[in-house]
Coordinates of C-alpha atoms and ligand atoms in Angstrom, one line a residue:
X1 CA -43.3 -10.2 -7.2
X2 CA -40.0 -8.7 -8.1
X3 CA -37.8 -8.9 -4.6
X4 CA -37.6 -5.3 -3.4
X5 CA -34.2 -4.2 -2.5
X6 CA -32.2 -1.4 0.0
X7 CA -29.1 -0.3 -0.3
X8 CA -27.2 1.0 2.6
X9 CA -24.4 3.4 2.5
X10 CA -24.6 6.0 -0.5
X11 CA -21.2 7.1 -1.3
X12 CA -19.3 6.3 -4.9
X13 CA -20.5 2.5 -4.3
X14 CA -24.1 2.8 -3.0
X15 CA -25.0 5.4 -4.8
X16 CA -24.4 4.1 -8.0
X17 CA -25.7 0.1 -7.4
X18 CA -29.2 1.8 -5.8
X19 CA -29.3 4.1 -9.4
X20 CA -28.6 0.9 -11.1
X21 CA -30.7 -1.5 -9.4
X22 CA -33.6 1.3 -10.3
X23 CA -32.6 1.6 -13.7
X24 CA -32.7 -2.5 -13.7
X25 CA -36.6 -2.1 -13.0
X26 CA -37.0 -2.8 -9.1
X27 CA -38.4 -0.6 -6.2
X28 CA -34.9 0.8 -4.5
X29 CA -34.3 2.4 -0.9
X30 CA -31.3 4.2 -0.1
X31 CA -30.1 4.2 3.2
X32 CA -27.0 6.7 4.6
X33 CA -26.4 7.6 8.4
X34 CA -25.3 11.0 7.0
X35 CA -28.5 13.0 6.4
X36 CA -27.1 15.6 4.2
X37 CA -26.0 12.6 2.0
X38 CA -29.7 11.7 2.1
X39 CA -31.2 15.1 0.9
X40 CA -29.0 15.8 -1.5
X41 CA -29.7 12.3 -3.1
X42 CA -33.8 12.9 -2.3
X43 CA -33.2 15.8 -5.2
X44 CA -31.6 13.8 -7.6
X45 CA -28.2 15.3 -6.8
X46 CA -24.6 13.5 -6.4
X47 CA -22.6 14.2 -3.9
X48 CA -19.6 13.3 -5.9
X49 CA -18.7 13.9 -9.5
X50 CA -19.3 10.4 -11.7
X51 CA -20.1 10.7 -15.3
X52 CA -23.9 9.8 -15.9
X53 CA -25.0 9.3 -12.1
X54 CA -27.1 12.6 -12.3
X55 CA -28.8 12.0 -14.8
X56 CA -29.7 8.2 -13.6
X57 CA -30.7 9.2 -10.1
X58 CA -33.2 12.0 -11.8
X59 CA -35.0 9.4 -14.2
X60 CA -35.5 7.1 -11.2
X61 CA -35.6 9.3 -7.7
X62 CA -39.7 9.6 -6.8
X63 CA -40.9 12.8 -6.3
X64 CA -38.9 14.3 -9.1
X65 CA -40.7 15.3 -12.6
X66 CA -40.9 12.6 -15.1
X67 CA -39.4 10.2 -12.7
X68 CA -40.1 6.6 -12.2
X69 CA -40.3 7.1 -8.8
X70 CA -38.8 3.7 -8.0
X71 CA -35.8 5.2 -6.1
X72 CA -35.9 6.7 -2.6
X73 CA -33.5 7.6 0.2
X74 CA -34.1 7.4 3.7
X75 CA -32.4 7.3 7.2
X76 CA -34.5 5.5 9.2
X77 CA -33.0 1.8 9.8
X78 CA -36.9 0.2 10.5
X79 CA -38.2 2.0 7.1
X80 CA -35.3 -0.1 5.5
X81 CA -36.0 -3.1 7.4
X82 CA -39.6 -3.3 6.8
X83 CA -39.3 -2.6 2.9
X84 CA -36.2 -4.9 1.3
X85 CA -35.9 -8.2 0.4
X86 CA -32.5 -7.8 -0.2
X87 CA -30.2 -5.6 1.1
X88 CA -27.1 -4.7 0.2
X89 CA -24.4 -3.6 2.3
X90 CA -22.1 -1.0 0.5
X91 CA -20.3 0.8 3.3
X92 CA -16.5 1.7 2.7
X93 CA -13.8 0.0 5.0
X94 CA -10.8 2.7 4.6
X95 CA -7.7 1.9 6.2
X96 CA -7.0 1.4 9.8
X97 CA -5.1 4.8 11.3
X98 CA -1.6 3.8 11.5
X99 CA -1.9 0.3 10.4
X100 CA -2.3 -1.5 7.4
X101 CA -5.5 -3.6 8.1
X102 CA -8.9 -2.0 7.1
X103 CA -11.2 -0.5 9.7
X104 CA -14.7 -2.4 9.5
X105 CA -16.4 -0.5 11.9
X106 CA -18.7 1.0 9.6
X107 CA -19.6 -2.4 8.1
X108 CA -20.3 -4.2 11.7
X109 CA -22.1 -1.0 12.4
X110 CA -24.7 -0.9 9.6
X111 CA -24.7 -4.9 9.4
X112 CA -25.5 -4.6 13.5
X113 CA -28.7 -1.6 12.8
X114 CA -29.8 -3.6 9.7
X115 CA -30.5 -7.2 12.1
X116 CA -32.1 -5.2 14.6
X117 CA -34.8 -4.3 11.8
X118 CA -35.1 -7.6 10.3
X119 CA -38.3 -9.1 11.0
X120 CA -39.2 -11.2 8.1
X121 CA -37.1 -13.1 5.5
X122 CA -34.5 -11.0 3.8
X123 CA -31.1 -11.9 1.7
X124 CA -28.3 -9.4 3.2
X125 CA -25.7 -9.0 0.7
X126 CA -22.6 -7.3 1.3
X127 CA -20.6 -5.8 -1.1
X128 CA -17.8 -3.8 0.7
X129 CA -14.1 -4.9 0.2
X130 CA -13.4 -6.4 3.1
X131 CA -10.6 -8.8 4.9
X132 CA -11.3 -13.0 4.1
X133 CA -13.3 -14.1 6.9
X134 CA -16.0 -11.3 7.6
X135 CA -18.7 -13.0 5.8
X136 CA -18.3 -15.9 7.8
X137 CA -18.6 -13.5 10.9
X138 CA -20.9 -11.3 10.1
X139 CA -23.4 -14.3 9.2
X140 CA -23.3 -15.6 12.7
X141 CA -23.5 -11.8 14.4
X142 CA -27.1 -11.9 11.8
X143 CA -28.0 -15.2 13.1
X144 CA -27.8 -14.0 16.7
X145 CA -29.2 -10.7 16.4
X146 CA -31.6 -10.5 13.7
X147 CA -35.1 -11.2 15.5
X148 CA -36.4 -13.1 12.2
X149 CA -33.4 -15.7 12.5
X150 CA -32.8 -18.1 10.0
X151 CA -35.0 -16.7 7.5
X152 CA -32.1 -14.2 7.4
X153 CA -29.3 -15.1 4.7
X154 CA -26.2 -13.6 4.0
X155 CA -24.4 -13.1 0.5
X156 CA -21.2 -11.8 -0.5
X157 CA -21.5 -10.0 -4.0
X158 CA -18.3 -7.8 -4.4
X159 CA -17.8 -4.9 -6.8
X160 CA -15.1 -4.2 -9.4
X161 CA -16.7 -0.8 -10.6
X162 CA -14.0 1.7 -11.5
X163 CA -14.3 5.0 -10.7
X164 CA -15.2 7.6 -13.6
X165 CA -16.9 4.0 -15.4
X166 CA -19.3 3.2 -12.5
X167 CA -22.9 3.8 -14.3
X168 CA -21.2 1.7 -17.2
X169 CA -19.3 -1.1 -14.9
X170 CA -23.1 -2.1 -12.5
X171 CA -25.4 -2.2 -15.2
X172 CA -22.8 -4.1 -17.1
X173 CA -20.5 -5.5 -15.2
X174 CA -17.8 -7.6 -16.7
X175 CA -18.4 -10.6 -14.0
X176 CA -21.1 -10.9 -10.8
X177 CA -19.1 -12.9 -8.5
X178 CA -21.7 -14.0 -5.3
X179 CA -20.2 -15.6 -2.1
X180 CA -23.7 -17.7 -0.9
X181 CA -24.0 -20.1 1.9
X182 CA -26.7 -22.2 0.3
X183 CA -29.4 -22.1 -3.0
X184 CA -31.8 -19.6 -1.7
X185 CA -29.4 -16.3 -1.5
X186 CA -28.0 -18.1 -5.3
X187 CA -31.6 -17.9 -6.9
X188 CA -32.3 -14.4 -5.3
X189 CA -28.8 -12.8 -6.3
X190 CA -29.9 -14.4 -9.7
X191 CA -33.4 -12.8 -9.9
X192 CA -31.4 -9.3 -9.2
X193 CA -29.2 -9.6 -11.5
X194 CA -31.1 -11.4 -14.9
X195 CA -30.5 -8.3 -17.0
X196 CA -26.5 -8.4 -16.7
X197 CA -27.1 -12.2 -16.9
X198 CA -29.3 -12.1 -19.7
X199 CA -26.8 -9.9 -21.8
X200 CA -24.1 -12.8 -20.9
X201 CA -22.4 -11.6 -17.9
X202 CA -20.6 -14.4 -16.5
X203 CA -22.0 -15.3 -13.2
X204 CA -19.2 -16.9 -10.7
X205 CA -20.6 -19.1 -7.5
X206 CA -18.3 -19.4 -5.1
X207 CA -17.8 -20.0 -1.1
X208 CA -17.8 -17.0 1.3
X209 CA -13.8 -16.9 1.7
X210 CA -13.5 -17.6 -2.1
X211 CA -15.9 -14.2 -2.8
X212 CA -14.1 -12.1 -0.5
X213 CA -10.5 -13.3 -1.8
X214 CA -11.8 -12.7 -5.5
X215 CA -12.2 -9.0 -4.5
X216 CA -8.7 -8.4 -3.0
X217 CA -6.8 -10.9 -5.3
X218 CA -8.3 -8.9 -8.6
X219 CA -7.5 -5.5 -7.1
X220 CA -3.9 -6.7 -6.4
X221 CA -3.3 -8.0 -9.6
X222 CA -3.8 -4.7 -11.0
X223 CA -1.7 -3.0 -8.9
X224 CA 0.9 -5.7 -9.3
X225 CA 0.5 -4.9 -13.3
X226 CA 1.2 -1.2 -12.8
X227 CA 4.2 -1.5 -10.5
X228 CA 5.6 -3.8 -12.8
X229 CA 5.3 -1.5 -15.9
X230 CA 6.6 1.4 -13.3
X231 CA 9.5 -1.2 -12.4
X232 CA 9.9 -1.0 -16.1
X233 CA 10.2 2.6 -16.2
X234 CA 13.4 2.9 -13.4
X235 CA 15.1 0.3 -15.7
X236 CA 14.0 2.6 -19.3
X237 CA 15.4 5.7 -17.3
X238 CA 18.8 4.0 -16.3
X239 CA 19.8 2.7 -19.7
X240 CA 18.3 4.8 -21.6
X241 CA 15.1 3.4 -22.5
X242 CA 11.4 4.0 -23.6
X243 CA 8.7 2.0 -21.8
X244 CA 6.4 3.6 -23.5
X245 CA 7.5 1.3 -26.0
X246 CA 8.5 -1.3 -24.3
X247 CA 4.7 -1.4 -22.9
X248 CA 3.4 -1.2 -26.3
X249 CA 5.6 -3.6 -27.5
X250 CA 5.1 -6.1 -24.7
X251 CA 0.8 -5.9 -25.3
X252 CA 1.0 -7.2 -28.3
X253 CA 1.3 -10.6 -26.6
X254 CA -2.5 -11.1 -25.5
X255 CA -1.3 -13.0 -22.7
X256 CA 0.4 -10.1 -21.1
X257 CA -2.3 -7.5 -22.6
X258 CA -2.1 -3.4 -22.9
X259 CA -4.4 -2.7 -20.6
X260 CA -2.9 -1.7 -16.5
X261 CA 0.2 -1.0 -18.6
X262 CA 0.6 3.0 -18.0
X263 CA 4.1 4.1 -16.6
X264 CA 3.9 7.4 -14.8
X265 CA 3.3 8.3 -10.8
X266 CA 1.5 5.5 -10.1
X267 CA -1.5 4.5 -8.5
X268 CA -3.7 6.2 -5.8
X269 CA -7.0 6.3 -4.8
X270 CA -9.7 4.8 -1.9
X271 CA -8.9 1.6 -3.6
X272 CA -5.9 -0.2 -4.9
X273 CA -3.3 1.2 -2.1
X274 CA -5.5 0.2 1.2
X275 CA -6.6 -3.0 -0.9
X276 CA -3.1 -4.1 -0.9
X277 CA -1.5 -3.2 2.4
X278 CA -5.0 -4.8 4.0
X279 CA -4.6 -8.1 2.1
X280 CA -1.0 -8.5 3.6
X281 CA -2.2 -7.5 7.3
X282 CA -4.9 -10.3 6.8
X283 CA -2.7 -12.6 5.5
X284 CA -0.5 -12.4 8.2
X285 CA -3.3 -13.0 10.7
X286 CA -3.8 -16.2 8.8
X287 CA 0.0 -17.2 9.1
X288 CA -0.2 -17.1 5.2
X289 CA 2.4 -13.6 4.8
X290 CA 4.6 -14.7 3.1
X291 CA 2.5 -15.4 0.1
X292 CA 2.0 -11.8 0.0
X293 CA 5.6 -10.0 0.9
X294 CA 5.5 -9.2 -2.9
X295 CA 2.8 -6.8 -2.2
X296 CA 5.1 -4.9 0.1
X297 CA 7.7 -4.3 -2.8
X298 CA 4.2 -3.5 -5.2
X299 CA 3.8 -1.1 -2.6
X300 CA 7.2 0.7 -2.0
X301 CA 7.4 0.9 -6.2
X302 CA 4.4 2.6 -6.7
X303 CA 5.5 5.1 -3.7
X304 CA 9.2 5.4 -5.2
X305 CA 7.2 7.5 -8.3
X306 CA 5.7 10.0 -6.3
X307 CA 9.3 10.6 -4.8
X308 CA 10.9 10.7 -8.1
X309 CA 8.8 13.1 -9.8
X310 CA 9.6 15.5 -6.8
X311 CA 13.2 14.3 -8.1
X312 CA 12.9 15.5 -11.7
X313 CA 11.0 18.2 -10.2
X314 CA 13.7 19.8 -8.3
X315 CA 16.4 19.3 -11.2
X316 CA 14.4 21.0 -13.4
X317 CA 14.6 24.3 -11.3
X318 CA 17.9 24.0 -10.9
X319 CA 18.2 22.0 -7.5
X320 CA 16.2 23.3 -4.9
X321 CA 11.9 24.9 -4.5
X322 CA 13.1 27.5 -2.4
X323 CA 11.0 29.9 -3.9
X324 CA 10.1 28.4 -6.9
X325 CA 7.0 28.6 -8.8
X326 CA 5.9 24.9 -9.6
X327 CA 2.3 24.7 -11.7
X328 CA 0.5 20.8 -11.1
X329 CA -1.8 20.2 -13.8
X330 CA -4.4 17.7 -11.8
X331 CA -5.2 16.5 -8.4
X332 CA -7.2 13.7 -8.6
X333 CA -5.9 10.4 -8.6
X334 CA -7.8 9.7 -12.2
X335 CA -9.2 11.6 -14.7
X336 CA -13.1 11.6 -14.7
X337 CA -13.5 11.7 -10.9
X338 CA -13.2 14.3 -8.3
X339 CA -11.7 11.4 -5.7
X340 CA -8.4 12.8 -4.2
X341 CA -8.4 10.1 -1.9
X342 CA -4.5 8.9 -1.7
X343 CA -4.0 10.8 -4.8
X344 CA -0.1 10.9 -6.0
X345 CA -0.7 14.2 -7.8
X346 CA -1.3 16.0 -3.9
X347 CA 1.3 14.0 -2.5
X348 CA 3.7 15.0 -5.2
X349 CA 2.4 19.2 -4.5
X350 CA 2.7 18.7 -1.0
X351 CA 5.8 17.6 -1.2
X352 CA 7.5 20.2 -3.2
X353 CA 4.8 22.7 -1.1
X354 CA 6.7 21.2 1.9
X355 CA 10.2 21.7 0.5
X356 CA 9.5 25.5 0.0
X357 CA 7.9 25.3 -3.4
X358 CA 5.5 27.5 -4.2
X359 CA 3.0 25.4 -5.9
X360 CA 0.0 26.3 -7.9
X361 CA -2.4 23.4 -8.5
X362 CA -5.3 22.9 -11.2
X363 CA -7.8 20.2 -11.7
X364 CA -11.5 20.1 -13.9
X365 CA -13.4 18.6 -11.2
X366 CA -11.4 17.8 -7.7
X367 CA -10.3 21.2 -6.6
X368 CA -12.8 21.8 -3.9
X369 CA -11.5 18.1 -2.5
X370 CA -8.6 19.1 -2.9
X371 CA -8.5 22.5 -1.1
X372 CA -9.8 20.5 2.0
X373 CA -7.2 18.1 2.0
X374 CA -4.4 20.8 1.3
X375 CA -5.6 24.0 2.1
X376 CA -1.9 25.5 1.9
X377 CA -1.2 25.1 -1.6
X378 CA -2.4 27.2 -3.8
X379 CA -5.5 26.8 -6.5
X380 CA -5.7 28.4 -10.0
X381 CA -9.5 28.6 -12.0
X382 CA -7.6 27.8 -15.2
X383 CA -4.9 25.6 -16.2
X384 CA -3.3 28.5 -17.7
X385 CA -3.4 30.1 -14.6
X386 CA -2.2 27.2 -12.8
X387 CA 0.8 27.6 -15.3
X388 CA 1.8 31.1 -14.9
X389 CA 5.1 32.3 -14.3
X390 CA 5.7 28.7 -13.0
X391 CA 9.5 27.4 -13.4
X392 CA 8.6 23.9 -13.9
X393 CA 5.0 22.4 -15.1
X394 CA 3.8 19.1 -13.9
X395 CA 1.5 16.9 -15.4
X396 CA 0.3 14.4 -13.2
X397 CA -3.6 13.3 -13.9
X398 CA -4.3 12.5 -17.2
X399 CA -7.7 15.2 -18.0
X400 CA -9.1 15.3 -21.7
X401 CA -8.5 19.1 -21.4
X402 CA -4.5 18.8 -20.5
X403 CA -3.8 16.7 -23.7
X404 CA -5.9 19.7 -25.7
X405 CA -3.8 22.3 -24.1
X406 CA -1.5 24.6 -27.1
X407 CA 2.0 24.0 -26.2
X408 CA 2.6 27.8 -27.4
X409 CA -0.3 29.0 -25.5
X410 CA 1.0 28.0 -22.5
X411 CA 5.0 28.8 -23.1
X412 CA 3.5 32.5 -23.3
X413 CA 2.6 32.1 -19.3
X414 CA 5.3 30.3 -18.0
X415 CA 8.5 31.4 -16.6
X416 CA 10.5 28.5 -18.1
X417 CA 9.6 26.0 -21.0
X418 CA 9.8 22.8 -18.6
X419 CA 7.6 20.2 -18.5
X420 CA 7.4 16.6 -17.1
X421 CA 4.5 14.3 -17.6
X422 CA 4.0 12.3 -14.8
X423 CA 1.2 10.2 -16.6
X424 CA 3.1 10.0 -20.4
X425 CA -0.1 10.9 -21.7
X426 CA 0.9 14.1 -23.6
X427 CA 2.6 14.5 -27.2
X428 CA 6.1 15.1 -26.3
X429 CA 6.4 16.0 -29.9
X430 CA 4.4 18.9 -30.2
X431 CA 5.6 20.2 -27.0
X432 CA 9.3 19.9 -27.9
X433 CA 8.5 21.9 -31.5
X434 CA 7.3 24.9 -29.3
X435 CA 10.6 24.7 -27.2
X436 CA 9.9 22.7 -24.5
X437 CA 12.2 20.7 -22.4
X438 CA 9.9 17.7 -22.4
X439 CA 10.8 14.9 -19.7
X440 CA 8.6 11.7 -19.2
X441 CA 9.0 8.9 -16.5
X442 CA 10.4 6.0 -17.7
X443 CA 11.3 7.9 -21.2
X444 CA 14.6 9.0 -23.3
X445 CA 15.4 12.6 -22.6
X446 CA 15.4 14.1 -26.4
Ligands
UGA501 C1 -10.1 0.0 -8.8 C2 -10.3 -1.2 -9.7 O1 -9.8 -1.0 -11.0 C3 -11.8 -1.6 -9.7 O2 -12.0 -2.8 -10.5 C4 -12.3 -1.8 -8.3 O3 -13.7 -2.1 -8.2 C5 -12.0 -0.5 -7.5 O4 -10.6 -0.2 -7.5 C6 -12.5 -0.8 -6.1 O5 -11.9 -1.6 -5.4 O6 -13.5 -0.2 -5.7 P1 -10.4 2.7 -9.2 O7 -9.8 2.9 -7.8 O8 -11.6 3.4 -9.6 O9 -10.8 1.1 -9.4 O10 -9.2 3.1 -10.2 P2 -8.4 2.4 -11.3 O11 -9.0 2.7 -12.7 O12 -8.1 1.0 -11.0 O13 -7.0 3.2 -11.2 C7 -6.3 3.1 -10.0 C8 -5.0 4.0 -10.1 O14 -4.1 3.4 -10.9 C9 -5.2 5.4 -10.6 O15 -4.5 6.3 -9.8 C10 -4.6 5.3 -12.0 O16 -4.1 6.5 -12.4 C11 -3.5 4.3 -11.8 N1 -3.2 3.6 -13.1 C12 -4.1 2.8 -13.7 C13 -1.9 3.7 -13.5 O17 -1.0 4.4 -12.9 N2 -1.5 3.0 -14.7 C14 -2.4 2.2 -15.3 O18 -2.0 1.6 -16.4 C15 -3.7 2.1 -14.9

């Protein structure tokens, strides 16, 4: 019989691998500690904005008309225990308050309710992004708690989903990566995954520490790529550059490669940022930091954008907010998501909010997230609204619906024809013809 399988913590992460695991064919229960999470999801509804999860939740969550009723949610710890084979742990580890190693209290929490329920054989597989060394841990705290004992394994499978691609990235992931301690949790993880496997996913075996590393190494690498290109972009802007260009023109070589090569404000999100700055806290605990002080400098790049787009900001209006009207096209920290987790286009409106700006901020998707975060600024229905008698426009996540704005359309609102594009996304071309004063990081000034 196909190994039935839980999934515990339902946010961006959980939510999506129990859709997908339903999707994949087997019998799925969600588990969240929050139980409005859990009500929501009972009626097929997200609690976040991801392209395509709706629609997979209602074609699998029971109860729901035409449903394959394979999926169901749940808050009860023994209902979980009693129904999985495999569970899979895929609670988030943010960032410590005030320090730079992630907080795993919500991991050794659920991993401590889940032993307690475990009576009879199960595979617990974690998935979280957490610090080298936990698996290791958290297998002897299952070993001492769990009552069913050594029939209890643990696996570490992490997760390279991108937000905004998440349906996409678990039902076809690019790799499955597993962390197992001996053949049993291999041939199970196996089992789970023989779709992706049987479409060729690649399927890496590794060591506990190896699995874990894997995680934190890939998600540095990319944010090593895009401080690089951003590096790029403060030596375009001093000599008179394009690394738009110079981007292009270096991805030609397929060792280098296009992709993780956009210049602009940076990166942000739940994600990259905490994933860095917790890699170097671990490291440091393992007397291995200075293998990682690069990351620091990775770090204070992809900070120095946010600070320099409240530069060209302020130049544009002449040299000071006081008073100004600013418009901030986005507030996400991607397109496609409503995350405004660590997001550079709020830190960018807060900053010029906090410098006596008045700033007026659009997004498609995140402005309810965003109005909790910053409640002072203030929110426009429209990007044209947003834009209205502004003295400067900023455009600083990359939506579908800013590249289609009409550069005339939008000079007919505004106070004054400037515009930076903090994401060198838009045509600078077209903008220019309808007298713009275009600007672009990392970019010539005509
Ligand atoms: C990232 C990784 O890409 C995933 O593989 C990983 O699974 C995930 O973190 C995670 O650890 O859970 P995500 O945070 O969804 O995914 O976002 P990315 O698409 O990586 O973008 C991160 C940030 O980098 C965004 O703010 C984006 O605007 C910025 N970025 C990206 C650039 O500034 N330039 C680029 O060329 C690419």
């Amino acid at each position: 019989m196909a190994p039935r399988i839980t999934v515990i913590g339902t946010g961006y992460l959980g939510a999506t691998h129990a859709a997908a695991m339903a999707e994949l064919g087997f019998e799925v229960l969600g588990l969240d500690v929050d139980p409005g999470k859990i009500e929501m999801l009972g009626r097929g509804r997200v609690p976040m904005y991801e392209p395509g999860l709706e629609e997979l939740l209602q074609k699998h969550v029971a109860g729901l008309e035409g449903s394959t009723g394979r999926l169901r949610f749940t808050t009860s710890w023994e209902e979980v225990g009693e129904f999985g084979d495999v569970h899979f742990v895929c609670v988030n580890t943010p960032q410590k308050h005030g320090e730079y190693a992630c907080d795993m209290s919500y991991v050794d929490a659920a991993v401590t309710s889940l032993a307690a329920v475990l009576h009879r054989p199960a595979l617990v597989v974690g998935k979280s992004t957490v610090p080298v060394g936990s698996a290791a841990r958290l297998a002897r705290l299952l070993a001492e708690l769990a009552p069913a004992g050594d029939d209890v394994e643990l696996a570490w499978n992490p997760e390279f989903l991108r937000e905004g691609f998440a349906v996409q990235d678990t039902l076809h992931p690019d790799r499955i990566v597993v962390g197992v301690a001996g053949e049993h949790g291999e041939k199970l993880l196996r089992e789970v995954y023989a779709g992706p496997i049987g479409e060729g996913t690649p399927f890496v075996v590794a060591d506990y520490p190896t699995a874990e590393l894997v995680k934190t190494a890939a998600n540095s690498f990319l944010a090593t790529k895009i401080s690089f290109i951003n590096a790029m972009a403060e030596v375009c802007e001093a000599a008179d550059g394009d690394v738009v260009k110079l981007a292009e023109a270096i991805g030609h070589d397929d060792r280098i490669g296009k992709k993780f090569l956009r210049a602009g404000v940076g990166f942000g999100g739940g994600c990259l940022p905490k994933d860095i700055r917790a890699f170097m806290a671990r490291a440091g605990e393992l007397g291995a930091d200075q293998a990682l002080t690069f990351l620091r400098e990775v770090d204070s790049i992809n900070m120095r954008r946010r600070a320099h787009m409240v530069e060209l900001a302020r130049e544009a209006v002449g040299g000071s907010f006081l008073g100004q009207r600013v418009a901030v096209l986005g507030a996400t920290f991607k397109p496609d998501s409503d995350d405004v987790r660590d997001s550079p286009a709020l830190n960018v409106a807060g900053q010029i909010h906090l410098q006596g700006g008045q700033v007026t901020v659009y997004d498609p998707k995140g402005m309810d997230n965003a109005r909790r975060l910053f409640p002072t600024l203030a929110y426009a229905p429209s990007a044209l609204e947003a834009c209205r008698g502004a003295r400067v426009v900023l455009h600083l996540t990359e939506w579908g619906e800013f590249r289609e704005l009409d550069p005339a359309a939008v000079a007919a609102v505004v106070a004054d024809r400037h515009l930076i594009d903090g994401r060198n996304a838009l045509d600078a071309a077209a903008w220019r013809d309808a007298g713009w004063t275009f600007r672009a990081m990392g970019r010539p000034r005509a």
